[in-house]
XYZ file of C-alpha atoms in Angstrom:
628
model
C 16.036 -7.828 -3.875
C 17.259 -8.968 -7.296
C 16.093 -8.282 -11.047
C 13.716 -11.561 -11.006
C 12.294 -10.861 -7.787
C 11.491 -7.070 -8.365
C 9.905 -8.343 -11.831
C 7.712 -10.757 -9.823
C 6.518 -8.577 -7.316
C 6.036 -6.046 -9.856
C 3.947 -8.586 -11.897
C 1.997 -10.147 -8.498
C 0.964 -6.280 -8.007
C -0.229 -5.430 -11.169
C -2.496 -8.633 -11.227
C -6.050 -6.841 -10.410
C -7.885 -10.702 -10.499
C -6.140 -11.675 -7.521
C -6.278 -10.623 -3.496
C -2.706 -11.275 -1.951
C -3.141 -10.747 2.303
C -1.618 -11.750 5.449
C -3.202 -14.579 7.422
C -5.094 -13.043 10.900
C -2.483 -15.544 12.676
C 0.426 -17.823 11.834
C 2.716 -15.788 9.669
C 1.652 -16.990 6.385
C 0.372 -15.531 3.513
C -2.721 -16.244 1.377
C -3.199 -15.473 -2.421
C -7.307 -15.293 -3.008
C -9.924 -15.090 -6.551
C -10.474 -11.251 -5.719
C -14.057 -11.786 -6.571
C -14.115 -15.022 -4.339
C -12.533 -12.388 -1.500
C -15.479 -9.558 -2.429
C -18.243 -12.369 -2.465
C -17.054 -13.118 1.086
C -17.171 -10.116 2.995
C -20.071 -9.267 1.138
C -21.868 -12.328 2.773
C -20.512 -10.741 6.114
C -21.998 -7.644 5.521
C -25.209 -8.766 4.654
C -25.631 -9.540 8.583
C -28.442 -6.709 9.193
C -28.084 -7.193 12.750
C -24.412 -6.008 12.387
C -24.277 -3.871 9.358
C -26.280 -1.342 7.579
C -25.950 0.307 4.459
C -25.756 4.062 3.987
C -25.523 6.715 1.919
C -24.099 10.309 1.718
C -20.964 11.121 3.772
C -21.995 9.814 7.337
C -18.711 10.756 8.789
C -19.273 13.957 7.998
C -21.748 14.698 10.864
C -19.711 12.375 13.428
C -17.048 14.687 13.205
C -18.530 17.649 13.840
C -20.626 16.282 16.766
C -16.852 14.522 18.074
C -15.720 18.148 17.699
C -18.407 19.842 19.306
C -18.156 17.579 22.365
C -14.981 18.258 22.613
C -15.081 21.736 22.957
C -17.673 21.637 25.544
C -15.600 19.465 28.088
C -12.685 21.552 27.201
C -15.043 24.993 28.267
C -16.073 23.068 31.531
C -12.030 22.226 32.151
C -12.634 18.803 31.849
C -10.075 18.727 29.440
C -6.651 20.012 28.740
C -6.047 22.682 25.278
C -3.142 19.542 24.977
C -5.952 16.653 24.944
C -8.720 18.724 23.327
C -6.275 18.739 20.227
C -5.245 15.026 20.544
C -9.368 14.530 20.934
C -10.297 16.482 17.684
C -10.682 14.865 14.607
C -9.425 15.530 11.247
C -10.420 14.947 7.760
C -10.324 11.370 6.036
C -12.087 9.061 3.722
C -14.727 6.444 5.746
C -12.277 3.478 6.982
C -11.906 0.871 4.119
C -12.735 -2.103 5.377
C -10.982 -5.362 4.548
C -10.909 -9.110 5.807
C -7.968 -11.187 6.783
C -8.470 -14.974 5.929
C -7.858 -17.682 8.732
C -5.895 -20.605 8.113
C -4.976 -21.765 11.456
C -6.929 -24.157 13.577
C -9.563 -22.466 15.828
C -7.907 -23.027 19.518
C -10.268 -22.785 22.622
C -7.952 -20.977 24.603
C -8.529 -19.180 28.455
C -10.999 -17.002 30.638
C -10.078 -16.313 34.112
C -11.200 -15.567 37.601
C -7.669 -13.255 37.582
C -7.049 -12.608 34.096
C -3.795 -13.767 32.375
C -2.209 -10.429 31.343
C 0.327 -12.359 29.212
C 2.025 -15.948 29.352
C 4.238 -15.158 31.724
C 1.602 -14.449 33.867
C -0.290 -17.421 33.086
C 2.408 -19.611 33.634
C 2.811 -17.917 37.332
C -0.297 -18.480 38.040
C -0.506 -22.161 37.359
C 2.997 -23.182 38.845
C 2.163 -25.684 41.253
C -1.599 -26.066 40.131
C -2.211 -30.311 40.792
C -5.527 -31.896 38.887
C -7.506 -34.265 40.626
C -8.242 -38.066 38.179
C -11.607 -36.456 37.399
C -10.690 -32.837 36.705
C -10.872 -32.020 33.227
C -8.750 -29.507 31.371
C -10.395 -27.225 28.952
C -10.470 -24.057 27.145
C -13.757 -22.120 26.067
C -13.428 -19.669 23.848
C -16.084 -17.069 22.791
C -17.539 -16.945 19.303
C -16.322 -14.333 17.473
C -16.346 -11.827 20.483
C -15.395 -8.504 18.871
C -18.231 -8.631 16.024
C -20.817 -9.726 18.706
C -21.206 -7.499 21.584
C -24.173 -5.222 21.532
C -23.557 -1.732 21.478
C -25.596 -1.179 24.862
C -23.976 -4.080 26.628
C -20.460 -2.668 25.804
C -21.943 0.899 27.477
C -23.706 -0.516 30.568
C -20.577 -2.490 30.946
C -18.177 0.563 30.903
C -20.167 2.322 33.405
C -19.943 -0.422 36.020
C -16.320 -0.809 35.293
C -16.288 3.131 35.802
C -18.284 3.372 38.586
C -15.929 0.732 40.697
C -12.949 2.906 39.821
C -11.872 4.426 43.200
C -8.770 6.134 41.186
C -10.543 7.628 38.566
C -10.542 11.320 39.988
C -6.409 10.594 40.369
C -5.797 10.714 36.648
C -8.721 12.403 35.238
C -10.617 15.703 35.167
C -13.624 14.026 33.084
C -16.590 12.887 35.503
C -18.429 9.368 34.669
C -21.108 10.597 32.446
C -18.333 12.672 30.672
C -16.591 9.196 29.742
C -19.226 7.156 28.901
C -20.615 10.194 26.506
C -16.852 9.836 24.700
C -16.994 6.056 24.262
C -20.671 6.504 22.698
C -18.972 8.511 20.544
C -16.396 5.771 19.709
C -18.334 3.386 19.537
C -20.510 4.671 16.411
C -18.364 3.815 13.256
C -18.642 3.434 9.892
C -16.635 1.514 7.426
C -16.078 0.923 3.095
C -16.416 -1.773 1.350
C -16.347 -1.815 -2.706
C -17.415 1.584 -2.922
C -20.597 1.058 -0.530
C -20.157 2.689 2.649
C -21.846 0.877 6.183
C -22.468 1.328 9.710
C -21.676 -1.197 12.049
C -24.615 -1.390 14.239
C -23.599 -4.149 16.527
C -19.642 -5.254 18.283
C -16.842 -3.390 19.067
C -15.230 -0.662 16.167
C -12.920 -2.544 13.955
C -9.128 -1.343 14.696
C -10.046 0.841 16.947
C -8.004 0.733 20.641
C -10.715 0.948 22.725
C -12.212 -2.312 21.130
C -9.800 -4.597 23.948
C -10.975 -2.252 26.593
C -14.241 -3.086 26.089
C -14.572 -6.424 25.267
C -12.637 -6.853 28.521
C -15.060 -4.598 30.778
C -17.851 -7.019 28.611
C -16.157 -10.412 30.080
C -16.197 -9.049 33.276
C -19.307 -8.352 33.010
C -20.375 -11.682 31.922
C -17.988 -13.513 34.420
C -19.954 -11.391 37.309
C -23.441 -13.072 36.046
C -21.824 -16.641 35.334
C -20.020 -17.431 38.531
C -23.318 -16.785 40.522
C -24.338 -20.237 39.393
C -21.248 -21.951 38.921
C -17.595 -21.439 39.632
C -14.836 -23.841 37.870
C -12.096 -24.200 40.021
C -9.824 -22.438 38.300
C -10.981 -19.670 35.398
C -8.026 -17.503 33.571
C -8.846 -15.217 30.780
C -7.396 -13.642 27.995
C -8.925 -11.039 26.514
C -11.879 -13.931 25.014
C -9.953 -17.300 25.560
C -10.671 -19.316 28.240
C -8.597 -21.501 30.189
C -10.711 -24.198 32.466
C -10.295 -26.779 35.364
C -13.605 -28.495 36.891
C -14.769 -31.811 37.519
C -15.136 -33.843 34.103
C -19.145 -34.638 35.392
C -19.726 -31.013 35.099
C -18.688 -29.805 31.955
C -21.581 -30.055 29.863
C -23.696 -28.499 32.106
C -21.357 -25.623 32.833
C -20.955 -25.162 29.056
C -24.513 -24.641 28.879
C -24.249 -22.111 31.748
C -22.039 -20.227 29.510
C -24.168 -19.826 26.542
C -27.166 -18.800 28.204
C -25.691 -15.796 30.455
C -26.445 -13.116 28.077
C -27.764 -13.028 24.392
C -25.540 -13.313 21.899
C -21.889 -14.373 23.754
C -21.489 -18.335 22.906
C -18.796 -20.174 23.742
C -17.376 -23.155 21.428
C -14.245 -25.284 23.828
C -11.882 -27.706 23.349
C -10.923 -30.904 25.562
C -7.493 -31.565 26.591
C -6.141 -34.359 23.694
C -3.181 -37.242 24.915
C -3.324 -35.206 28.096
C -1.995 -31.743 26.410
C -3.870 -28.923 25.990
C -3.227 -25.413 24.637
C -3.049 -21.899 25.437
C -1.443 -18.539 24.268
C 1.571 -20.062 23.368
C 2.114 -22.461 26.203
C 1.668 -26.295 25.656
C 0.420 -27.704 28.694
C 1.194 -31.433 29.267
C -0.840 -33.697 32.494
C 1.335 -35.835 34.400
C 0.128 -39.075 35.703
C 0.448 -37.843 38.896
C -1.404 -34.790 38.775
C 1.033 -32.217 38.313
C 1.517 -29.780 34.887
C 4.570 -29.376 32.631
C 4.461 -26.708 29.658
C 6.402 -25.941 27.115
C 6.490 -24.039 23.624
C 3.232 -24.229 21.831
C 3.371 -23.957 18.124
C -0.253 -24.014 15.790
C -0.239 -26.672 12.864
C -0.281 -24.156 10.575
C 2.867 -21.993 11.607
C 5.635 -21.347 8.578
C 8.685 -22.027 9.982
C 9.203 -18.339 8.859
C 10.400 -15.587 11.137
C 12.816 -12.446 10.404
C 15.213 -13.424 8.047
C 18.930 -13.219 8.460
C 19.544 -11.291 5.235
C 16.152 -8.757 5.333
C 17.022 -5.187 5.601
C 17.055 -4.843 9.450
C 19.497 -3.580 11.379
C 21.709 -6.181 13.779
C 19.959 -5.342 16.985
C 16.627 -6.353 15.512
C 18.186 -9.713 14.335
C 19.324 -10.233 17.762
C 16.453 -9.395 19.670
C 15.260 -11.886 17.858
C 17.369 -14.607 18.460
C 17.192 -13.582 22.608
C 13.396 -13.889 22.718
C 12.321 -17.122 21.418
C 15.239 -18.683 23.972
C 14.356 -16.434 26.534
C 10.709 -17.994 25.881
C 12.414 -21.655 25.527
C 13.785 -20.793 29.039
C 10.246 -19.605 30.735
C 7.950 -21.639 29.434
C 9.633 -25.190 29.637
C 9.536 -26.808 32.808
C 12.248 -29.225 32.840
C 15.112 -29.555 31.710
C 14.447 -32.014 28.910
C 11.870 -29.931 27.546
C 13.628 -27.052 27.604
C 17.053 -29.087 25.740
C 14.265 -30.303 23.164
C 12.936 -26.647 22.316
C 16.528 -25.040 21.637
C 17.409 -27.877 19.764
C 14.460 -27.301 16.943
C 15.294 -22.950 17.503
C 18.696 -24.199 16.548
C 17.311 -25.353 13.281
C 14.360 -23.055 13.321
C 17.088 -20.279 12.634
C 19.474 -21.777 10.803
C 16.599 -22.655 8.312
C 16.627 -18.961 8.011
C 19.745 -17.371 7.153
C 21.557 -17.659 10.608
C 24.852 -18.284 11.639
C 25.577 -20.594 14.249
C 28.070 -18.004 15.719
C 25.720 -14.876 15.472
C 23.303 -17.332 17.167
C 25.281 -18.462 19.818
C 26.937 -14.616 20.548
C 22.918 -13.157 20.774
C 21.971 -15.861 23.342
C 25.036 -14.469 25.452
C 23.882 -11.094 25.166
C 25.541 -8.112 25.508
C 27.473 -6.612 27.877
C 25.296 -4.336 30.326
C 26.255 -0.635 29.931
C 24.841 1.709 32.534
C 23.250 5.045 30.337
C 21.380 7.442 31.565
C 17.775 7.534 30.603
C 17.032 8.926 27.070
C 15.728 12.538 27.185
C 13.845 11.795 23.781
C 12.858 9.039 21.416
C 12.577 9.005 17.996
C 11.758 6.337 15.174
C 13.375 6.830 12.019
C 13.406 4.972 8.685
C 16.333 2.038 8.276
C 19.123 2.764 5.965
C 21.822 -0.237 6.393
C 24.949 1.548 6.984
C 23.583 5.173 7.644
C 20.742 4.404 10.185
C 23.372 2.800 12.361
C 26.192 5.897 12.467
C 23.222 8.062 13.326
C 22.570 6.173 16.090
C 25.815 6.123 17.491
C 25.836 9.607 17.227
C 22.443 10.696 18.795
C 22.783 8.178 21.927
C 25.284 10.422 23.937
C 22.905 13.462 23.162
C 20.355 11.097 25.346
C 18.539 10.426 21.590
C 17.291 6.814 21.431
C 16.948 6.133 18.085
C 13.701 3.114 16.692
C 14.077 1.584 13.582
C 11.213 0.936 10.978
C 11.091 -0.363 7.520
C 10.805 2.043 4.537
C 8.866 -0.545 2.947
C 7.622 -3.589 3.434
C 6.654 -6.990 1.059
C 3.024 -6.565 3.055
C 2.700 -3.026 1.955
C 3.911 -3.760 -1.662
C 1.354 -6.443 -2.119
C -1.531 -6.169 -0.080
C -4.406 -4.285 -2.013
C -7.476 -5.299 -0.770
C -8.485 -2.055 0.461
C -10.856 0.516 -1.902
C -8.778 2.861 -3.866
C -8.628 6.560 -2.096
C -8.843 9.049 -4.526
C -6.097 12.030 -4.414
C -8.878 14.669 -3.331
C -10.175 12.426 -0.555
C -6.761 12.184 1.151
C -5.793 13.881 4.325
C -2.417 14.653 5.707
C -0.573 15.641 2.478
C 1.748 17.885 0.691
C 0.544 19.120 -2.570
C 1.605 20.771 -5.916
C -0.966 23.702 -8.018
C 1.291 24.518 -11.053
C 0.838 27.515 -13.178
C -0.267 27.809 -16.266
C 2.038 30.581 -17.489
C 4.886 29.601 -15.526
C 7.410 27.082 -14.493
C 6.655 27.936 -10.686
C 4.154 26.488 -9.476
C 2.449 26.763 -5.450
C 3.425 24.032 -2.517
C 1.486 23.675 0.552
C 0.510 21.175 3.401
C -3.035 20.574 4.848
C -4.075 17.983 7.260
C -7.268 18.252 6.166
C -8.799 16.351 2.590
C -7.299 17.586 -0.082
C -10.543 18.728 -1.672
C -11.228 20.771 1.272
C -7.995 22.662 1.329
C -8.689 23.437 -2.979
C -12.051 24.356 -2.189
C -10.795 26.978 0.451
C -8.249 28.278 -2.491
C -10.755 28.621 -4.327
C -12.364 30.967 -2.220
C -9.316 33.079 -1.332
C -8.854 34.146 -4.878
C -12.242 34.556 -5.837
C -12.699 37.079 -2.656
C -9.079 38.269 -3.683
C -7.839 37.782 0.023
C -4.363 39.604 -0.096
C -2.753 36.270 2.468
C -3.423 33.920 -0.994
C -0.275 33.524 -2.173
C -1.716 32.039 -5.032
C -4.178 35.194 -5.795
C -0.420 37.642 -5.709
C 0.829 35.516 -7.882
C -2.129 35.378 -10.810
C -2.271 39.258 -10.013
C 0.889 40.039 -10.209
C 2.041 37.865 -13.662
C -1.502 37.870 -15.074
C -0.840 34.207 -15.030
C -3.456 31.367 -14.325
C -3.097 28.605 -11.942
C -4.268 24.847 -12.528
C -5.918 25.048 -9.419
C -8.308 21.970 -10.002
C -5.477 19.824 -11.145
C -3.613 20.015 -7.471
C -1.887 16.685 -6.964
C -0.395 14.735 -3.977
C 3.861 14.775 -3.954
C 3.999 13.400 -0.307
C 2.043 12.258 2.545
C 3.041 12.762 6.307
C 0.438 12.591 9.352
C 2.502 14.699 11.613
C 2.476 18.585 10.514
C 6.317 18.799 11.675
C 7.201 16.185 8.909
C 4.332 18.166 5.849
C 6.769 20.945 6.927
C 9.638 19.314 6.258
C 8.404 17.867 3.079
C 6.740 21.127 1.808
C 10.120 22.977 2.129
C 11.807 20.163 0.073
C 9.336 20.297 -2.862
C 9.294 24.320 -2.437
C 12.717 24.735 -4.675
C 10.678 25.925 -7.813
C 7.648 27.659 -6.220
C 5.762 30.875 -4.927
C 4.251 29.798 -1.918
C 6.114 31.418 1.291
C 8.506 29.164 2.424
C 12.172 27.966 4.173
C 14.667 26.806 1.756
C 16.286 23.890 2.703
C 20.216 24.134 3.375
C 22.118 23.830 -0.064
C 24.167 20.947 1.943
C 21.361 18.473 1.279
C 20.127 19.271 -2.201
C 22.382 16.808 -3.439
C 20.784 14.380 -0.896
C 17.308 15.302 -1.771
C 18.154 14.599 -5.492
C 19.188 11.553 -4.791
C 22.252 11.588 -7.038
C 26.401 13.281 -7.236
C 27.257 15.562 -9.765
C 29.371 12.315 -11.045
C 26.287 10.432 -11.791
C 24.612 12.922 -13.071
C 26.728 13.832 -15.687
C 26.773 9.912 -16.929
C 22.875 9.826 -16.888
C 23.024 12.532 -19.026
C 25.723 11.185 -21.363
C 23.145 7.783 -21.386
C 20.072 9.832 -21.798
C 21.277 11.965 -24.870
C 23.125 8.969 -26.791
C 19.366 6.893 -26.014
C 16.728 9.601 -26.830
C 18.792 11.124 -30.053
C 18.665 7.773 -31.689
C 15.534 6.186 -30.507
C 12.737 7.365 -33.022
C 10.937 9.705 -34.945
C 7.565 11.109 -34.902
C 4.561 12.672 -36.706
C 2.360 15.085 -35.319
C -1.402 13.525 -34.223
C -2.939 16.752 -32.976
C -1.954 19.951 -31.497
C -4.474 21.442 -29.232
C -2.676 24.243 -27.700
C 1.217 24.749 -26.894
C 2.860 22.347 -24.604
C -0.321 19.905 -24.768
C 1.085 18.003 -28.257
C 1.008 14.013 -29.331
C 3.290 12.651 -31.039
C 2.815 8.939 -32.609
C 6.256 7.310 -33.427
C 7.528 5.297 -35.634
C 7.135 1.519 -35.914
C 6.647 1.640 -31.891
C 3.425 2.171 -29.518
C 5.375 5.317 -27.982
C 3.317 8.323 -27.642
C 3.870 12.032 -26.319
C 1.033 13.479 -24.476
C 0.617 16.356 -22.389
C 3.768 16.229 -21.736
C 4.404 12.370 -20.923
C 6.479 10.194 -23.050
C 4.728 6.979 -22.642
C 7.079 4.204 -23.788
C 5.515 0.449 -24.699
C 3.361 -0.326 -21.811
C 4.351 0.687 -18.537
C 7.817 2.671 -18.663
C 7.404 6.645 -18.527
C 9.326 9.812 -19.049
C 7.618 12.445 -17.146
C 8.227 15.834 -17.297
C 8.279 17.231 -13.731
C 6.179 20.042 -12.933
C 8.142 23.708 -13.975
C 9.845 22.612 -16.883
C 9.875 24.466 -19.925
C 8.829 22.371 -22.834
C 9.469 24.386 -26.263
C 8.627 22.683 -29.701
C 9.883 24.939 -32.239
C 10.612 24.892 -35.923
C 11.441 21.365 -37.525
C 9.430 19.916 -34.667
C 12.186 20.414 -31.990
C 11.859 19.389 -28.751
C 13.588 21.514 -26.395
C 13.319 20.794 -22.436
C 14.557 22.884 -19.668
C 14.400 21.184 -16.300
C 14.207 18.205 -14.884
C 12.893 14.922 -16.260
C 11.846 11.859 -14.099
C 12.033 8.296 -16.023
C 10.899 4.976 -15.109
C 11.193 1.368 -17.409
C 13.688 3.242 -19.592
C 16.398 0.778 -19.975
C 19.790 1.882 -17.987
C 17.807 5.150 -16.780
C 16.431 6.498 -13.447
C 17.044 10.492 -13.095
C 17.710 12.631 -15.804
C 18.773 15.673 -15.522
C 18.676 18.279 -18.741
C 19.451 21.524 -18.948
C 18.499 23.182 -22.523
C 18.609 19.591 -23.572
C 17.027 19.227 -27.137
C 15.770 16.248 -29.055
C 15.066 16.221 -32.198
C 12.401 14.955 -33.413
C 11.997 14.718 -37.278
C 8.517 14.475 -39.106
């Protein structure tokens, strides 16, 4: 990314008037009037039947009941210890709720007598399929499906599904009431919105993966009741599009059928146009004579945009690429002509992008196939060009298979529609309680909220439980701890990577703890001794002749502002803020002396960001003088 385009981004993310999100489909990206956004999911929400607004912490009580159901079934051995602790929850803020705009074109797409797993499928199961003059094609597709499904349609549903499931005792200890009492549980959810917190009273739970399971045990459902009427002649589903063939006299009145099978599930559809019609992303095209071509089917609104040839991804990504959308050109066009006229715009499609014509044409070959054994393991591990790949290489003959993912993404840099979690409401972190009399301070992990974990430090030391760490250390030094100034330093979900983070911010601290190997302290500081000693050449020739300052107030030691001269640059509790966003921080456990003169002396480590030409800075008994 260059200069210009880290100042934009930096500029698009500060702007707090604007909503910048991903499109639900079609790979583009729309920039919204945040208070337009907030004014339109508030209308959403304002659907009583759907929502209700509710106060207190409602999650609260849903987790212990979750909890205490799961215990029971794991008493009655209806569960595993393994699945009881996949089952349990853990601590979090309510789910923040946030809406993804549609651009696209609304397609009717298919519902099925067999459903259509995939395209591939779909295409099977239409190969050879010939229309009579008066059949019509069609697509039906439910109105919004997720949002709409009563709660005890969803449940009756399930336990029909259930019931018909001969194989159910094959892969499960839980009995049928035992299910259906777990997707009850599932199915109540709550969700955030600009600081008000809802239940969703009606449809599926948002993001949740049991929401395509039953939707689909829904349609079934439905499609039981339906075809007792009336039966197209052919009906293939996908998840809640439709794909349709019946006679062109019966389509109005089978439409109506539809929308009067059960309360609440309409259908809007779509008529074949010039004899094409669309579904998934297969194009299908009528023949005069009957019979069906396909090919690629593209929306109106698609970008032209897919992974770009210079984005940090590694090679095999890039090809994979380049393999499957002429791997689709191959499957989904039917002839020949089609299928010249589809690599001819991928050709372009690519090139548009960054591609070589060479590294296109060598991906389309493919590799050579190499017999390996299967991997013993799989891991996915964050993409460093250059480093990621060497580890690979290495870990393969182990039987490692090694998944890339980004470290960051533009989507995760701008998107910030979601309410703000505060520090103490977050779950799954590492985090730092310094001392008051010390340059130590205490590290720990907690999967729980962060709140929860202070509040239960709080407890140890006021009951003076001798397995505090932080009560031996107050007892021991006299010291005090900041105990209700505890702040995040990392975030992990998985207590094998807190671990690993806790023992890397552990190097100054008194909590019990590994040390990490001195091999990759250099690694965890980010920087060689080499550049080290020029930031600190750059830092001492920049700070020595930058300003001076007068005192403001001084309200106890090491809590001191400064105002500068003839520049907005202020020192505060131990902050250097510099114009308007650039910061020298002083990391927790450094010493911070101001002696006689007003001389600032600083023994540790300092942290800078905005500061021209500087990143890390590294000080030992560094002093800057400051003259009043």
């Amino acid at each position: 990314m260059t200069t210009n385009e880290s100042k934009a981004l930096k500029t698009l993310r500060k702007n707090d008037q604007i909503v910048i999100l991903p499109t639900d489909k079609g790979n583009a990206i729309a920039i919204l009037n945040r208070q337009d956004y907030k004014d339109k999911v508030n209308d959403l929400l304002k659907d009583s039947t759907t929502y209700e607004h509710v106060t207190g912490e409602p999650t609260k009580s849903l987790r212990a009941r979750i909890t205490k159901t799961v215990t029971a079934l794991k008493k009655k051995k209806s569960l595993t210890e393994e699945q009881a602790k996949h089952l349990r929850p853990i601590e979090g803020p309510v789910p923040r709720l946030y809406g993804l705009p549609k651009v696209h074109k609304e397609p009717c797409l298919p519902h099925d007598n067999h459903d259509a797993n995939s395209s591939a499928d779909f295409l099977r199961q239409i190969k050879g399929l010939e229309l009579e003059e008066d059949d019509a094609l069609v697509s039906f597709d439910v109105t919004s499906l997720f949002t709409n499904i009563p709660k005890e349609l969803a449940i009756e549903s399930m336990k029909h599904l259930i019931s018909k499931d001969d194989s159910l005792r094959n892969r499960t200890n839980l009995s049928p009431k035992e299910l259906i009492q777990l997707v009850e549980l599932c199915m109540e959810t709550y969700l955030q919105f600009d600081g008000r917190v809802y239940l969703q009273k009606r449809g599926t739970p948002m993001g949740s993966p049991i929401s395509g399971l039953l939707a689909d045990a829904v349609m079934k459902h439905f499609e039981s009741e339906a075809f007792q009427t009336f039966k197209p002649k052919v009906w293939l589903r996908y998840v809640d599009d439709t794909f349709v063939v019946l006679p062109q006299t019966q389509l109005d009145q089978f439409h109506s059928c539809l929308n009067n099978v059960i309360d609440g599930i309409t259908f809007t559809r779509e008529k074949e146009e010039n004899s094409r019609l669309a579904f998934l992303d297969v194009l299908i095209i009528r023949r005069p004579d009957g019979k069906l071509e396909t090919t690629v089917y593209r929306k109106p609104t698609t970008t032209g945009v897919i992974l770009r040839f210079d984005s940090n991804h590694p090679a095999c990504q890039l090809k994979s690429c380049v393999r499957t959308l002429f791997r689709r050109a191959d499957t989904h066009c039917s002839s020949p002509e089609l299928r010249r006229q589809e690599r001819k715009h991928l050709f372009k499609l690519f090139a548009s992008n960054g591609y070589p014509n060479s590294f296109i044409k060598a991906s389309i070959r493919g590799p050579t196939r190499i017999e390996r054994a299967k991997p013993r393991t799989r891991m996915t591990v964050p993409y460093i060009h250059g480093t990621s790949e060497a580890v690979q290489r290495m870990l393969q003959p182990l039987g490692i298979q090694i998944s890339h993912k980004p470290n960051s993404t533009l989507r995760s840099a701008l998107m910030n529609a979601k309410d703000h979690v505060e520090p103490h409401e977050q779950s799954g972190v590492v985090y730092a309680i310094p001392c008051l009399g010390c340059d130590q301070q205490y590290v720990g992990e907690t999967g729980k909220q962060l709140r929860t974990r202070v509040h239960e430090h709080k407890l140890a030391m006021r009951r003076a439980d001798p397995r505090s760490q932080l009560w031996h250390h107050c007892a021991d030094t006299g010291h005090e701890v900041n105990i209700d100034h505890a702040k995040v330093v990392a975030r992990a979900k998985m207590k094998g990577e807190r671990l690993v983070l806790e023992a890397l911010y552990s190097r100054n601290s008194f909590n019990r703890h590994v040390d990490i190997d001195s091999h990759y302290v250099s690694i965890v500081d980010g920087e060689t001794k080499s550049e080290r000693r020029q930031t600190d050449r750059r830092t001492r020739r920049h700070l020595l002749t930058a300003f001076t300052a007068t005192p403001v107030d001084s309200n106890i030691f090491g809590s001191v502002r400064w105002k500068l001269s003839d520049s907005p640059y202020i020192i505060q509790d131990n902050d250097l803020v510099i114009a308007s966003d650039a910061l020298l921080h002083i990391e927790p456990g450094v010493k911070v002396y101001i002696g006689p003169g007003l001389t600032i002396k600083v023994k540790g480590t300092l942290r800078a960001r905005g500061l021209p030409g500087l990143q890390y800075i590294r000080a030992v008994n560094f002093a800057c003088l400051v003259s009043g």
